[in-house]
Coordinates of C-alpha atoms in Angstrom, one line a residue:
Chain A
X3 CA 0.0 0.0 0.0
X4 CA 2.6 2.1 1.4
X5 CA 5.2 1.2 -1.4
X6 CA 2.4 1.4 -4.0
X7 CA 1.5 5.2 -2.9
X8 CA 5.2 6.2 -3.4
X9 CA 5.8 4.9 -6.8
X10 CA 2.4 6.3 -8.2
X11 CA 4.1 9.8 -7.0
X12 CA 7.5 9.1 -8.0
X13 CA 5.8 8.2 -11.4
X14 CA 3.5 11.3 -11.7
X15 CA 6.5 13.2 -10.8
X16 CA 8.6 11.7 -13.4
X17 CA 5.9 11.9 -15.8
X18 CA 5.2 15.7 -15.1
X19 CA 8.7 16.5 -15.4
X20 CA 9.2 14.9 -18.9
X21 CA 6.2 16.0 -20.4
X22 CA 6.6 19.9 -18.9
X23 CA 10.4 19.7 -21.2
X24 CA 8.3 18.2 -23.9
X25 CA 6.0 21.0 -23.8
X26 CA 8.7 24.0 -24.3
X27 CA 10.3 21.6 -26.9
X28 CA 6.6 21.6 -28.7
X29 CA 6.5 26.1 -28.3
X30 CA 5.9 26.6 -24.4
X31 CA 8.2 29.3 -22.8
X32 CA 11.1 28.4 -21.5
X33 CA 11.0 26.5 -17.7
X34 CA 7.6 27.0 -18.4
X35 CA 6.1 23.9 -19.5
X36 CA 3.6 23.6 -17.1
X37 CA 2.9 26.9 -14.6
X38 CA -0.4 27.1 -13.1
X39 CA 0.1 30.7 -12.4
X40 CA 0.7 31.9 -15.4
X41 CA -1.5 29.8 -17.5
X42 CA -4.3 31.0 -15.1
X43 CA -2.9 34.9 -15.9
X44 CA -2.9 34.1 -19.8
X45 CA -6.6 32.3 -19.4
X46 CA -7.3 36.0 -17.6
X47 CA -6.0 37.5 -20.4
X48 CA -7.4 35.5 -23.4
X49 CA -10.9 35.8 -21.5
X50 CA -10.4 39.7 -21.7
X51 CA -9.6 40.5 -17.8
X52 CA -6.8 41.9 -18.0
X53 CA -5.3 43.4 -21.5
X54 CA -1.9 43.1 -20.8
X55 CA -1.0 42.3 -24.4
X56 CA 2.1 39.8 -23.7
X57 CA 0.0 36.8 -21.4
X58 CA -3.3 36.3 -23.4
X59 CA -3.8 32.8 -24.1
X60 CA -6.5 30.3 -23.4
X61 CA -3.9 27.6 -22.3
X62 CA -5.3 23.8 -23.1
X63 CA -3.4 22.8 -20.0
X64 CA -5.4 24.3 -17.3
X65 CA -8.4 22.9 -19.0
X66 CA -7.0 19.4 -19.9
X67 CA -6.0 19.3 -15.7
X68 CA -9.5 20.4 -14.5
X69 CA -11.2 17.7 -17.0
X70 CA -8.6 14.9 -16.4
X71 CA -9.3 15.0 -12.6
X72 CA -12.9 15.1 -13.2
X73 CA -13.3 12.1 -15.2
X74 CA -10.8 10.0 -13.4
X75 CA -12.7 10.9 -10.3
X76 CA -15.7 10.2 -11.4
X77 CA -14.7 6.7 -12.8
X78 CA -13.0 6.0 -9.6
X79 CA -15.3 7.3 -7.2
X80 CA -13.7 10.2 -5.8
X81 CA -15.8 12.6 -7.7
X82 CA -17.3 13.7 -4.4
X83 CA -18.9 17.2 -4.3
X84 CA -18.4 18.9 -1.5
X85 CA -18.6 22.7 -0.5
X86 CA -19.0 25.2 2.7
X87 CA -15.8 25.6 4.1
X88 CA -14.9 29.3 3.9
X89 CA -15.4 29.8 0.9
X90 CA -14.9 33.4 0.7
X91 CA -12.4 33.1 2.7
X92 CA -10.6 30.9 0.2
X93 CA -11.4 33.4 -2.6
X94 CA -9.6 36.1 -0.9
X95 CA -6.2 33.6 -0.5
X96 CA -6.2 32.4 -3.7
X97 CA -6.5 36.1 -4.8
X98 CA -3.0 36.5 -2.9
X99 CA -1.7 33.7 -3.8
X100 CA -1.7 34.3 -7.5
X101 CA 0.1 37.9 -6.4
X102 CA 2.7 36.8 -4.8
X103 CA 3.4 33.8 -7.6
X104 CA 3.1 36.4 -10.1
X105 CA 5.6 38.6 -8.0
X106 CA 7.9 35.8 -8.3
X107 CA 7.0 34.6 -11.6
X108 CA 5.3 31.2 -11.1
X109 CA 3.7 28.9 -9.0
X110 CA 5.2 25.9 -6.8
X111 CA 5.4 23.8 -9.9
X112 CA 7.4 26.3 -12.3
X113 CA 9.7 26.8 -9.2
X114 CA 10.8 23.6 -9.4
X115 CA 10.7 23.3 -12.8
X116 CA 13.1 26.5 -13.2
X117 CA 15.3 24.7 -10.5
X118 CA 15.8 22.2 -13.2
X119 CA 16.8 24.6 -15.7
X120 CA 19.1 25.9 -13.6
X121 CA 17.7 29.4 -12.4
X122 CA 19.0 30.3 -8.9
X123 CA 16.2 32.8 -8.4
X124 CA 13.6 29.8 -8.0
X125 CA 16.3 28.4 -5.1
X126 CA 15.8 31.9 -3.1
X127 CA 12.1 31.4 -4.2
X128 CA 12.1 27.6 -2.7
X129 CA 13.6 29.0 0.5
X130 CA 10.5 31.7 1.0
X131 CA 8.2 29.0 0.0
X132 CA 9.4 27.1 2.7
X133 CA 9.3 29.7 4.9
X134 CA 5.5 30.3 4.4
X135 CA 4.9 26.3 4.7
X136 CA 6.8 26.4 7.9
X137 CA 4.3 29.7 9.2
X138 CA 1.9 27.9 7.8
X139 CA 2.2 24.4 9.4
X140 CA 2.2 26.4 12.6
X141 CA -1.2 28.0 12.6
X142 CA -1.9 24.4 11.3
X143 CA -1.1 22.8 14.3
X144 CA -2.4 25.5 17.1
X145 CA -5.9 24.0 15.4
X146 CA -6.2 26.4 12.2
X147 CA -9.0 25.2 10.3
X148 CA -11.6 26.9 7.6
X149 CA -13.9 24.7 8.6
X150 CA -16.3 21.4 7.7
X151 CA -17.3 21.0 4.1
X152 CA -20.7 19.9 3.4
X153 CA -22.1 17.2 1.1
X154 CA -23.1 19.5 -2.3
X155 CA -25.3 17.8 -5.3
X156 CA -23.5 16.4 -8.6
X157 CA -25.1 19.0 -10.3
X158 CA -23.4 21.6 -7.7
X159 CA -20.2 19.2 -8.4
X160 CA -19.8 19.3 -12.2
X161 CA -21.0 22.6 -13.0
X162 CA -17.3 23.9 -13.0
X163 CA -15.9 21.3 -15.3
X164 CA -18.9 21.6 -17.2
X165 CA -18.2 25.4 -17.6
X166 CA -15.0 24.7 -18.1
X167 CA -16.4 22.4 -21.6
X168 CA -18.5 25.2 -22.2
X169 CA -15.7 27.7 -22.6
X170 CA -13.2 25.5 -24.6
X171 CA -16.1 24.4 -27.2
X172 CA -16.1 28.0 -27.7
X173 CA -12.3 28.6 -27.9
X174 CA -12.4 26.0 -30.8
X175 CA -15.4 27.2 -32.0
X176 CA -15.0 30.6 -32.2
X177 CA -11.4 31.8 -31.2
X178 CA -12.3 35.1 -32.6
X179 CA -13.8 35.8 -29.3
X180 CA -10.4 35.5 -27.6
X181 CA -7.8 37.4 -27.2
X182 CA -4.0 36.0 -28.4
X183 CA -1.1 37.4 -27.9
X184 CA 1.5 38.4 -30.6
X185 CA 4.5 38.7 -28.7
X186 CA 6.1 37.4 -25.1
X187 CA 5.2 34.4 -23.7
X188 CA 1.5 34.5 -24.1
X189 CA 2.4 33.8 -27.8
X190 CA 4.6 31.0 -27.0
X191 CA 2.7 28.0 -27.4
X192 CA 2.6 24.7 -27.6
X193 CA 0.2 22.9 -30.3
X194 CA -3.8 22.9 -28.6
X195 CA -3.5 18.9 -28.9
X196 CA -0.5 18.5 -27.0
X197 CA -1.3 21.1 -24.5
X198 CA -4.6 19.5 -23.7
X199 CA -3.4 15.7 -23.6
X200 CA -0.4 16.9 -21.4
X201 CA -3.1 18.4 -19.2
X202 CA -5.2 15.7 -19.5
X203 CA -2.6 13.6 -18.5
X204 CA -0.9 15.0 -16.1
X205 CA -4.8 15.7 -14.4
X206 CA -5.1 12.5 -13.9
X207 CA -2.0 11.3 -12.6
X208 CA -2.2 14.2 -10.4
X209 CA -5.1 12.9 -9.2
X210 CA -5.0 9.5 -8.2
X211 CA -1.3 10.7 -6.1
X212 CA -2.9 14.0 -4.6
X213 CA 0.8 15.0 -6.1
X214 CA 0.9 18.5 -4.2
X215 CA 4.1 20.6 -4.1
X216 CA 3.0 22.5 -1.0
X217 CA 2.0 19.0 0.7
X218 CA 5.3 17.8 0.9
X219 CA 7.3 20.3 2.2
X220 CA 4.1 20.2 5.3
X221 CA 4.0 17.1 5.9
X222 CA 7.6 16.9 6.8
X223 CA 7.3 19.4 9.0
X224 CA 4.1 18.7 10.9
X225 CA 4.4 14.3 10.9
X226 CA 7.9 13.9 9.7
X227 CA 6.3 12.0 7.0
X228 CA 8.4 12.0 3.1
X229 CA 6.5 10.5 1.0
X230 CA 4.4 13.6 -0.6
X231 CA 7.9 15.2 -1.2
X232 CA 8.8 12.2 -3.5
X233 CA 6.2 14.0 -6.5
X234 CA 8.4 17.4 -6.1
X235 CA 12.1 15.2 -6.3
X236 CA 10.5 12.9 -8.9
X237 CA 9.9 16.5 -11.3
X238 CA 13.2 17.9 -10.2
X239 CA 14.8 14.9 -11.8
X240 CA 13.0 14.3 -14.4
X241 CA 13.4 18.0 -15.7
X242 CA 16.6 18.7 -15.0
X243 CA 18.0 15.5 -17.1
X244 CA 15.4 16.5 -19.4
X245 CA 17.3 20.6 -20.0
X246 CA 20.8 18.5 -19.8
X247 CA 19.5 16.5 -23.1
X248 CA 18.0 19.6 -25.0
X249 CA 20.4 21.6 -23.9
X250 CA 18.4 24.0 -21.6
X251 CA 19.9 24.1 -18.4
X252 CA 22.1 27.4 -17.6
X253 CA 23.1 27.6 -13.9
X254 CA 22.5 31.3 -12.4
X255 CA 21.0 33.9 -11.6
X256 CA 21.3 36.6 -14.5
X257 CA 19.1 36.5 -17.4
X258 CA 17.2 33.3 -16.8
X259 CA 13.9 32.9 -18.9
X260 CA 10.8 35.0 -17.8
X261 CA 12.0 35.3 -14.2
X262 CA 14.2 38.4 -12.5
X263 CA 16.6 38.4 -9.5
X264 CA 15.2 40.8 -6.8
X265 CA 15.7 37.5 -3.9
X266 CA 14.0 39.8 -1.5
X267 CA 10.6 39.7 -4.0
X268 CA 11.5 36.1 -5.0
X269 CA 11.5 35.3 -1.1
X270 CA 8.5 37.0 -0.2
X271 CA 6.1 35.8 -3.3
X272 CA 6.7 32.7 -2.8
X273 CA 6.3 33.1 1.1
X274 CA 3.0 34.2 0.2
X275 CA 2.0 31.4 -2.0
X276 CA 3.7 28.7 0.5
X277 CA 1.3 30.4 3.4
X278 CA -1.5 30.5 1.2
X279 CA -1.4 27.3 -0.3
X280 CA -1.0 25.5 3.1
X281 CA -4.1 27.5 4.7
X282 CA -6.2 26.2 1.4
X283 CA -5.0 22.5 2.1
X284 CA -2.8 22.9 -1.4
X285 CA -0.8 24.5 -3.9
X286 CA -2.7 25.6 -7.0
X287 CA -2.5 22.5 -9.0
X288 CA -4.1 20.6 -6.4
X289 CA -6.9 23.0 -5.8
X290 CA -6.9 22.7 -9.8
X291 CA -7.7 19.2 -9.4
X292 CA -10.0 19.5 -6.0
X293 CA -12.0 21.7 -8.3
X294 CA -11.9 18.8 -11.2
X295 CA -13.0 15.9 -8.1
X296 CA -16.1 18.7 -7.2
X297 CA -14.6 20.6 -4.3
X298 CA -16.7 24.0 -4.6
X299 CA -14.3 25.4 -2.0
X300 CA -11.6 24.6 -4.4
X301 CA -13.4 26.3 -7.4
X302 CA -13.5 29.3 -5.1
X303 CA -10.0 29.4 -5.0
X304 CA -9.5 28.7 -8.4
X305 CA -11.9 32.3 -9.4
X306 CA -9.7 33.9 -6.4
X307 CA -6.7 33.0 -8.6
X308 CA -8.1 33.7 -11.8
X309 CA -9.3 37.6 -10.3
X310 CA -6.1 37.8 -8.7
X311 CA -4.4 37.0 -11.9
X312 CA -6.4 39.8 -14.1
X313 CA -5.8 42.2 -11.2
X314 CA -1.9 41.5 -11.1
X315 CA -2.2 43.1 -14.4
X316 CA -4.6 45.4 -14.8
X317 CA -3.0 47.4 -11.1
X318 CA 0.6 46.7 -12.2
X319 CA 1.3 44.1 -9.5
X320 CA 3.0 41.2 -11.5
X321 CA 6.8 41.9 -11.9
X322 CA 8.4 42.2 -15.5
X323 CA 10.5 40.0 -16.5
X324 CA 14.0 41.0 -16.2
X325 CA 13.4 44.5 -13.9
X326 CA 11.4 42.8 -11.3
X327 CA 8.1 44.2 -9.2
X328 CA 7.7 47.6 -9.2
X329 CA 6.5 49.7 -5.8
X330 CA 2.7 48.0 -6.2
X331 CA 4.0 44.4 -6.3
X332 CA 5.6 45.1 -3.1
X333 CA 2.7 46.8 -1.9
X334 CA 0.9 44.1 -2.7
X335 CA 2.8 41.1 -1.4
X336 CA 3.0 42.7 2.1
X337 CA -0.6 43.5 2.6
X338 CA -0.8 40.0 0.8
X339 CA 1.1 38.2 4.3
X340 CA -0.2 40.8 6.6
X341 CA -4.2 39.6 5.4
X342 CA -3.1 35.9 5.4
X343 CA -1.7 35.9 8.8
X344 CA -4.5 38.5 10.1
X345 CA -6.8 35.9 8.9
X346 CA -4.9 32.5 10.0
X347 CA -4.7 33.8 13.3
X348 CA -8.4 35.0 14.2
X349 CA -9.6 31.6 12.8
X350 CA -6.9 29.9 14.9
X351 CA -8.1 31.8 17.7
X352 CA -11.6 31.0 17.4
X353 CA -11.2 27.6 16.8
X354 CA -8.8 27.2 20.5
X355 CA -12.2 29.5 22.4
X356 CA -13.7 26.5 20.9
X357 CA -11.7 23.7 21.5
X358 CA -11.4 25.0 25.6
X359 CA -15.9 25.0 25.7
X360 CA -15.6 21.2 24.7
Chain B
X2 CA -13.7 4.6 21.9
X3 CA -12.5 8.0 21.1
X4 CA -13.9 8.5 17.6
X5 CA -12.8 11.7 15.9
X6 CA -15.1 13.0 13.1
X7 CA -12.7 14.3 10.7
X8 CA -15.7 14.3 8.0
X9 CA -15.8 17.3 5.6
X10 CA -12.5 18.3 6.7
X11 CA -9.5 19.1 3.8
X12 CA -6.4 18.1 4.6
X13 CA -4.2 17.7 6.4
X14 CA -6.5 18.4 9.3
X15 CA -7.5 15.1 9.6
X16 CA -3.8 14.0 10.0
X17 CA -3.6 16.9 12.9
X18 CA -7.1 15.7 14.6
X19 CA -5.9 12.3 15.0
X20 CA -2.0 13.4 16.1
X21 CA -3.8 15.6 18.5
X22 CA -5.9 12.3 19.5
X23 CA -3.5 10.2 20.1
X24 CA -1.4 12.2 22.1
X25 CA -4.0 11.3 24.9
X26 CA -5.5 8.3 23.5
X27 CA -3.9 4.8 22.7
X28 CA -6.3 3.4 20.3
X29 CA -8.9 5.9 18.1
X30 CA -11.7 5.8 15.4
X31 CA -11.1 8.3 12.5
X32 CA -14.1 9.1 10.6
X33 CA -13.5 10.6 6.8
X34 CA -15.5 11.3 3.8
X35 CA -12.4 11.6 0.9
X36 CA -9.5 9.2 -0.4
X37 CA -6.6 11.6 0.2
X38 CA -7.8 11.5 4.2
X39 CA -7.9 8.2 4.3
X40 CA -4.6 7.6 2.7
X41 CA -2.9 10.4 4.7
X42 CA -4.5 9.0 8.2
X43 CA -3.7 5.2 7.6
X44 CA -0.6 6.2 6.4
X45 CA 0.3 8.4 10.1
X46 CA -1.4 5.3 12.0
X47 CA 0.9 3.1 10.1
X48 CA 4.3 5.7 10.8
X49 CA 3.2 5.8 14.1
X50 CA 3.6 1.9 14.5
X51 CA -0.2 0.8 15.1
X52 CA -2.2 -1.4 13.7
X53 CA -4.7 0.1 11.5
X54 CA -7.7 -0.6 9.2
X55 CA -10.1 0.7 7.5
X56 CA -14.0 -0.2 6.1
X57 CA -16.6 2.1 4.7
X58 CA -19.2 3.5 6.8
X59 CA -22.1 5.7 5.0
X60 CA -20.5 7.9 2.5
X61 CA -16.8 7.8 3.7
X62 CA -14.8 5.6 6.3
X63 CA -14.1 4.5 9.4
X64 CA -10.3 4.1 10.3
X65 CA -9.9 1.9 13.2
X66 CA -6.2 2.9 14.8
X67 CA -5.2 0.3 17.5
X68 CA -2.2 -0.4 19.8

């Protein structure tokens, strides 16, 4: 059981890794095969939320890793909708933690696919995400909780992956309607078939090893337990020997692809998104795929991200790649922690008042 | 028994209700309602060197953590 769990994550690991090279082999930006950040920020863009003219793209990934955990849940069983846990709440953290990915230029998965490539900045970024696990994991364990999540109907269940159909019929359908960029990375693109088998695949797998980048990091802090961190190695490998054989891995900091070297803003983005993503019980591929298996707290998070994504944009909060954030990135990522811990500790206070009346 | 309802929570809280538990408690019931909890509470049980099981109860399960 125990040996079976590990090589199902050492698998989707390897798998995610190979298939993310593939991907900026087939037109994806560089270390950017798969980034759930910024595919949500081009999706924002190609959907008209933002018009920052570089990231508009209605990337086949997102979609393919929504509807891959959806059907492989519902074959399996774990299609199981739920909903009711604070899910306001969870909008306004997923909101922050697409600002301070976006500060940092990509989410958990992109760190560690950049790692491969050989970008320093995503090591300074790895040591603020840890940071924010570890503040995290200690809300966490002084009885931090959003709360119970009720039993919703199927209908409640698949109405996101339905409307997630409903929106790519119309990207094929009528692609007029979306907006593409011409330049930067929101033009750099794989093929739509690969882009939605890779996410198609890599929603499944993802799914039936509840890979999660934040989860292993917190679970060896709060049970000393190593096996979720076996899906983060298992990409790291995978990656890097796949840069070695195409020849994209350059060790450093300067000039790495779409990425800057402001460690401070590094450190503190991905702080944010390691806090965040613990408090939500994931990092946004998993809530990606808890929105696929009907988690309407999940799909909460998901819109927070998406809304998060267009207004990284549209108030100049994302950093350029290259210079950096500018004065409202920072802005941003400190009011970002300051609302994530304001909020992780009244719940965590609440919940001890309540744990002393039992 | 000491059953902890750990139903309609996301994880890892299960995980941290049944540490918390069995800080006091030798044996415990663990009560679930998704696949990742029960993986992730057997999984402590099992780290924790006690014998576990598990069988499904209504919509979710019942993990049975003994000594």
């Amino acid at each position: 059981m125990e040996l079976r769990e590990k090589h199902r994550l050492a698998i989707t690991g390897a798998v995610i890794g190979a298939i993310s090279v593939l991907l900026v082999v087939l037109g994806n930006p560089k270390n950017m095969g798969f980034c759930i950040a910024c595919f949500i920020r081009d999706i924002a863009g190609g959907m008209h939320l933002h018009t920052a003219p570089i990231v508009e793209y209605m990337r086949p990934e997102i979609i393919g890793i929504i509807l891959g955990a959806f059907a492989i849940s519902v074959i399996t069983g774990d299609f199981r909708p739920r909903s009711g846990s604070s899910p306001v709440l969870r909008f306004v953290i997923g909101f922050f933690v697409m600002i301070g990915a976006l500060v940092f230029l990509g989410c958990p998965l992109r760190m560690v696919l950049r790692l491969a490539g050989g970008d320093m900045n995503a090591f300074v970024a790895l040591l603020g995400f840890i940071a924010g696990i570890g503040v995290g994991c200690i809300f966490l364990s002084n009885g931090f909780s959003l709360g119970r999540a009720n039993e919703a109907t199927r209908l409640e269940g698949a109405a996101f992956p339905a409307a997630t159909i409903f929106v790519f019929v119309m990207f094929l359908a009528f692609p007029s309607l979306f907006l593409f960029s011409e330049s930067g990375p929101g033009s750099m693109h794989a093929p739509v078939v690969a882009s939605l088998a890779a996410g198609l695949v890599v929603g499944i797998l993802a799914e039936r090893s509840r890979l999660c980048m934040a989860g292993g990091i917190r679970d060896i802090f709060l049970i000393r337990d190593f096996t979720l961190i076996l899906g983060f190695v298992a990409i790291f490998i995978a990656a890097l020997i796949g840069n070695l054989l195409t020849g994209s891995f350059s060790l450093g900091f300067a000039d790495q692809p779409v990425s800057h070297d402001k460690h401070l803003w590094n450190f503190l983005g991905m702080m944010l998104v390691g806090l965040g993503s613990v408090m939500l019980g994931g990092c946004p591929l998993r809530q990606l795929i808890l929105a696929g298996e009907g988690s309407g707290d999940s799909v909460s998070a998901v819109l927070g991200m998406l809304f998060g994504a267009a207004a990284a944009h549209n108030f100049s909060l994302a950093s350029s790649a290259g210079t950096g954030p500018g004065t409202n990135g920072k802005a941003a990522v400190i009011v970002g922690l300051i609302v994530l811990i304001a909020i992780a500790s009244l719940v965590t206070v609440k919940e001890r008042r309540k744990y002393g009346r039992d | 028994m000491v059953e902890i309802d750990a139903r309609g929570r996301s994880c890892p809280e299960p995980v941290i209700m049944a540490k918390r538990a069995l800080k006091e408690n030798e044996e415990i019931d663990v009560l679930v309602d998704n696949r990742a909890s029960l993986e992730n509470v057997q999984r402590y049980g099992r780290a924790m060197k006690k014998q576990v099981s598990a069988k499904e109860e209504g919509t979710g399960w019942r993990i049975e953590i003994r000594r």
